[in-house]
Amino acid sequence: ADGLGHNVVNRIVRDSRVFMWFATNDGLSRFDGYGFTNYSVEQGLPHRRVMDFLEAANGEFWLATHGGLVRFTPAAAASPAIVLANEATTTPMFTVVRPDGSDPDARIVTALRQTRDGTIWCGTRRGLFRLDRSAGRLSLRNVDLGVRSANAFSDDVTYLLEDRSGSLWIG
């Protein structure tokens, strides 16, 4: 009723400029203290469901969505089409990074964490991935956790945390 994009909120994060960001089941909502600004597929988000929000140390915004890892540039122009990171000729509002391969569950990013060394980690329905920036390209690299099971949900990573000693905990 007050302008939030959807009643189901998956994560709430305060950024360095004190905006409140709401990852919802119908996009991303920003609260500036007075009202909401909503971002969804109409602006180029690859999927309505946003699971997590990360402000990286370098100021970049990253979103965990059911359509892949998304770099979010609020000041850029919206695009009605999905723009893949390594195919972008300009800087769109949403740029999508997806793992190689055709497994649709690997595109469902559920959790984000940046560790002290600057690495951005992505939990997905198909395990853990690391954002790789090499040769001017962005890619998601699978990290083998050594866990094998007949259970379809055993690869589902839903939470990431770095402890004081620098260890990455995976839920």
mmCIF file of C-alpha atoms in Angstrom:
data_model
loop_
_atom_site.group_PDB
_atom_site.id
_atom_site.type_symbol
_atom_site.label_atom_id
_atom_site.label_comp_id
_atom_site.label_asym_id
_atom_site.label_seq_id
_atom_site.Cartn_x
_atom_site.Cartn_y
_atom_site.Cartn_z
ATOM 1 C CA ALA A 1 0.000 0.000 0.000
ATOM 2 C CA ASP A 2 2.959 2.342 0.638
ATOM 3 C CA GLY A 3 4.761 1.486 -2.593
ATOM 4 C CA LEU A 4 6.924 -1.563 -1.808
ATOM 5 C CA GLY A 5 7.239 -3.693 -4.968
ATOM 6 C CA HIS A 6 5.885 -6.883 -3.355
ATOM 7 C CA ASN A 7 4.789 -8.125 0.059
ATOM 8 C CA VAL A 8 7.296 -11.020 0.039
ATOM 9 C CA VAL A 9 10.686 -9.594 1.046
ATOM 10 C CA ASN A 10 13.691 -11.916 0.716
ATOM 11 C CA ARG A 11 16.378 -9.553 2.033
ATOM 12 C CA ILE A 12 16.679 -6.006 3.402
ATOM 13 C CA VAL A 13 20.020 -4.183 3.091
ATOM 14 C CA ARG A 14 21.131 -0.646 3.968
ATOM 15 C CA ASP A 15 23.730 0.739 1.547
ATOM 16 C CA SER A 16 26.584 3.168 2.196
ATOM 17 C CA ARG A 17 24.328 6.149 1.342
ATOM 18 C CA VAL A 18 21.717 4.973 3.891
ATOM 19 C CA PHE A 19 19.140 3.896 1.309
ATOM 20 C CA MET A 20 17.194 0.785 2.261
ATOM 21 C CA TRP A 21 17.014 -1.897 -0.437
ATOM 22 C CA PHE A 22 14.333 -4.591 -0.450
ATOM 23 C CA ALA A 23 14.871 -7.739 -2.527
ATOM 24 C CA THR A 24 11.332 -8.920 -3.254
ATOM 25 C CA ASN A 25 9.440 -11.484 -5.291
ATOM 26 C CA ASP A 26 8.625 -8.751 -7.821
ATOM 27 C CA GLY A 27 11.943 -6.978 -8.216
ATOM 28 C CA LEU A 28 14.005 -4.558 -6.178
ATOM 29 C CA SER A 29 12.661 -1.659 -4.132
ATOM 30 C CA ARG A 30 14.674 1.294 -2.798
ATOM 31 C CA PHE A 31 13.403 3.341 0.130
ATOM 32 C CA ASP A 32 14.921 6.823 0.486
ATOM 33 C CA GLY A 33 13.176 7.750 3.746
ATOM 34 C CA TYR A 34 10.156 9.209 1.967
ATOM 35 C CA GLY A 35 9.029 6.757 -0.678
ATOM 36 C CA PHE A 36 9.854 3.681 -2.741
ATOM 37 C CA THR A 37 11.415 3.372 -6.192
ATOM 38 C CA ASN A 38 10.804 -0.017 -7.781
ATOM 39 C CA TYR A 39 12.864 -1.865 -10.392
ATOM 40 C CA SER A 40 11.643 -4.983 -12.181
ATOM 41 C CA VAL A 41 11.612 -6.771 -15.535
ATOM 42 C CA GLU A 42 10.254 -3.656 -17.255
ATOM 43 C CA GLN A 43 13.656 -2.018 -16.676
ATOM 44 C CA GLY A 44 15.643 -5.092 -17.819
ATOM 45 C CA LEU A 45 15.847 -7.247 -14.698
ATOM 46 C CA PRO A 46 16.123 -10.842 -16.020
ATOM 47 C CA HIS A 47 13.644 -12.289 -13.512
ATOM 48 C CA ARG A 48 11.148 -10.795 -11.061
ATOM 49 C CA ARG A 49 12.395 -12.758 -8.042
ATOM 50 C CA VAL A 50 15.327 -11.000 -6.323
ATOM 51 C CA MET A 51 16.809 -13.015 -3.463
ATOM 52 C CA ASP A 52 19.748 -10.907 -2.241
ATOM 53 C CA PHE A 53 21.420 -7.505 -2.612
ATOM 54 C CA LEU A 54 25.142 -6.742 -2.237
ATOM 55 C CA GLU A 55 27.004 -3.453 -2.264
ATOM 56 C CA ALA A 56 30.572 -4.423 -3.126
ATOM 57 C CA ALA A 57 33.590 -2.671 -1.639
ATOM 58 C CA ASN A 58 34.143 -0.828 -4.947
ATOM 59 C CA GLY A 59 30.580 0.573 -4.824
ATOM 60 C CA GLU A 60 29.045 -1.794 -7.384
ATOM 61 C CA PHE A 61 25.613 -3.197 -6.664
ATOM 62 C CA TRP A 62 24.956 -6.898 -7.271
ATOM 63 C CA LEU A 63 21.664 -8.786 -7.181
ATOM 64 C CA ALA A 64 20.954 -12.480 -6.720
ATOM 65 C CA THR A 65 18.002 -13.291 -8.980
ATOM 66 C CA HIS A 66 16.303 -16.352 -10.382
ATOM 67 C CA GLY A 67 17.662 -15.229 -13.763
ATOM 68 C CA GLY A 68 21.350 -15.032 -12.791
ATOM 69 C CA LEU A 69 23.799 -12.744 -11.025
ATOM 70 C CA VAL A 70 23.019 -9.142 -11.942
ATOM 71 C CA ARG A 71 25.172 -6.008 -11.788
ATOM 72 C CA PHE A 72 22.841 -3.100 -11.052
ATOM 73 C CA THR A 73 23.734 0.434 -12.153
ATOM 74 C CA PRO A 74 20.850 2.640 -10.930
ATOM 75 C CA ALA A 75 21.921 5.750 -12.858
ATOM 76 C CA ALA A 76 22.112 3.925 -16.211
ATOM 77 C CA ALA A 77 19.319 3.705 -18.740
ATOM 78 C CA ALA A 78 16.760 0.935 -18.418
ATOM 79 C CA SER A 79 16.667 -1.658 -21.176
ATOM 80 C CA PRO A 80 13.547 -3.599 -22.123
ATOM 81 C CA ALA A 81 15.721 -6.608 -23.057
ATOM 82 C CA ILE A 82 18.023 -8.782 -20.954
ATOM 83 C CA VAL A 83 21.647 -7.685 -21.431
ATOM 84 C CA LEU A 84 24.354 -10.299 -20.860
ATOM 85 C CA ALA A 85 27.546 -8.951 -19.284
ATOM 86 C CA ASN A 86 30.001 -9.888 -22.009
ATOM 87 C CA GLU A 87 27.711 -8.738 -24.821
ATOM 88 C CA ALA A 88 26.944 -5.230 -23.523
ATOM 89 C CA THR A 89 28.103 -2.372 -25.737
ATOM 90 C CA THR A 90 26.918 0.288 -23.285
ATOM 91 C CA THR A 91 26.272 0.319 -19.545
ATOM 92 C CA PRO A 92 22.664 -0.741 -19.001
ATOM 93 C CA MET A 93 20.827 -0.568 -15.687
ATOM 94 C CA PHE A 94 20.972 -4.386 -15.353
ATOM 95 C CA THR A 95 23.791 -6.588 -16.662
ATOM 96 C CA VAL A 96 23.410 -10.371 -16.278
ATOM 97 C CA VAL A 97 26.184 -12.881 -15.554
ATOM 98 C CA ARG A 98 25.238 -16.544 -15.901
ATOM 99 C CA PRO A 99 27.279 -19.705 -15.460
ATOM 100 C CA ASP A 100 28.294 -21.627 -18.567
ATOM 101 C CA GLY A 101 26.090 -24.573 -19.407
ATOM 102 C CA SER A 102 22.420 -25.142 -19.810
ATOM 103 C CA ASP A 103 21.422 -26.119 -16.242
ATOM 104 C CA PRO A 104 18.580 -23.698 -15.382
ATOM 105 C CA ASP A 105 19.042 -24.315 -11.627
ATOM 106 C CA ALA A 106 22.602 -22.919 -11.804
ATOM 107 C CA ARG A 107 21.079 -19.602 -12.955
ATOM 108 C CA ILE A 108 18.993 -19.346 -9.781
ATOM 109 C CA VAL A 109 21.240 -17.251 -7.522
ATOM 110 C CA THR A 110 20.022 -17.296 -3.936
ATOM 111 C CA ALA A 111 22.811 -15.717 -1.851
ATOM 112 C CA LEU A 112 25.690 -13.264 -2.239
ATOM 113 C CA ARG A 113 28.768 -12.472 -0.161
ATOM 114 C CA GLN A 114 31.932 -10.493 -0.795
ATOM 115 C CA THR A 115 34.880 -11.683 1.267
ATOM 116 C CA ARG A 116 37.722 -9.505 2.551
ATOM 117 C CA ASP A 117 39.919 -10.415 -0.402
ATOM 118 C CA GLY A 118 37.307 -8.877 -2.744
ATOM 119 C CA THR A 119 35.937 -12.158 -4.095
ATOM 120 C CA ILE A 120 32.206 -12.188 -4.787
ATOM 121 C CA TRP A 121 30.616 -15.565 -4.017
ATOM 122 C CA CYS A 122 27.225 -16.715 -5.293
ATOM 123 C CA GLY A 123 25.083 -19.429 -3.787
ATOM 124 C CA THR A 124 22.823 -21.099 -6.346
ATOM 125 C CA ARG A 125 20.478 -24.050 -6.605
ATOM 126 C CA ARG A 126 23.445 -25.908 -8.108
ATOM 127 C CA GLY A 127 26.124 -25.079 -5.565
ATOM 128 C CA LEU A 128 28.701 -22.365 -5.030
ATOM 129 C CA PHE A 129 30.081 -20.093 -7.732
ATOM 130 C CA ARG A 130 32.792 -17.410 -7.710
ATOM 131 C CA LEU A 131 32.633 -14.271 -9.858
ATOM 132 C CA ASP A 132 35.696 -14.191 -12.089
ATOM 133 C CA ARG A 133 36.938 -11.020 -13.768
ATOM 134 C CA SER A 134 39.628 -11.901 -16.250
ATOM 135 C CA ALA A 135 40.566 -10.456 -19.627
ATOM 136 C CA GLY A 136 37.824 -7.835 -19.250
ATOM 137 C CA ARG A 137 35.118 -10.493 -19.058
ATOM 138 C CA LEU A 138 32.804 -11.560 -16.249
ATOM 139 C CA SER A 139 32.052 -15.215 -15.623
ATOM 140 C CA LEU A 140 30.786 -17.461 -12.861
ATOM 141 C CA ARG A 141 33.114 -20.331 -11.960
ATOM 142 C CA ASN A 142 31.741 -23.370 -10.149
ATOM 143 C CA VAL A 143 33.481 -24.324 -6.896
ATOM 144 C CA ASP A 144 33.481 -28.055 -6.186
ATOM 145 C CA LEU A 145 32.450 -28.498 -2.547
ATOM 146 C CA GLY A 146 32.985 -32.254 -2.663
ATOM 147 C CA VAL A 147 29.374 -32.936 -1.669
ATOM 148 C CA ARG A 148 27.526 -35.557 -3.699
ATOM 149 C CA SER A 149 24.059 -36.863 -2.943
ATOM 150 C CA ALA A 150 21.009 -38.278 -4.648
ATOM 151 C CA ASN A 151 19.011 -35.532 -2.926
ATOM 152 C CA ALA A 152 18.154 -32.832 -5.477
ATOM 153 C CA PHE A 153 18.429 -30.134 -2.801
ATOM 154 C CA SER A 154 21.919 -31.039 -1.562
ATOM 155 C CA ASP A 155 23.506 -28.499 -3.936
ATOM 156 C CA ASP A 156 21.178 -25.665 -2.870
ATOM 157 C CA VAL A 157 23.289 -22.882 -1.271
ATOM 158 C CA THR A 158 21.019 -20.403 0.503
ATOM 159 C CA TYR A 159 23.368 -18.460 2.782
ATOM 160 C CA LEU A 160 27.020 -17.375 2.842
ATOM 161 C CA LEU A 161 29.001 -15.892 5.731
ATOM 162 C CA GLU A 162 32.667 -15.013 6.259
ATOM 163 C CA ASP A 163 33.881 -15.406 9.828
ATOM 164 C CA ARG A 164 36.586 -13.392 11.638
ATOM 165 C CA SER A 165 39.338 -15.766 10.512
ATOM 166 C CA GLY A 166 38.350 -15.418 6.836
ATOM 167 C CA SER A 167 36.645 -18.805 6.469
ATOM 168 C CA LEU A 168 33.591 -18.920 4.225
ATOM 169 C CA TRP A 169 30.627 -20.702 5.796
ATOM 170 C CA ILE A 170 28.076 -22.143 3.401
ATOM 171 C CA GLY A 171 24.471 -22.881 4.321
#
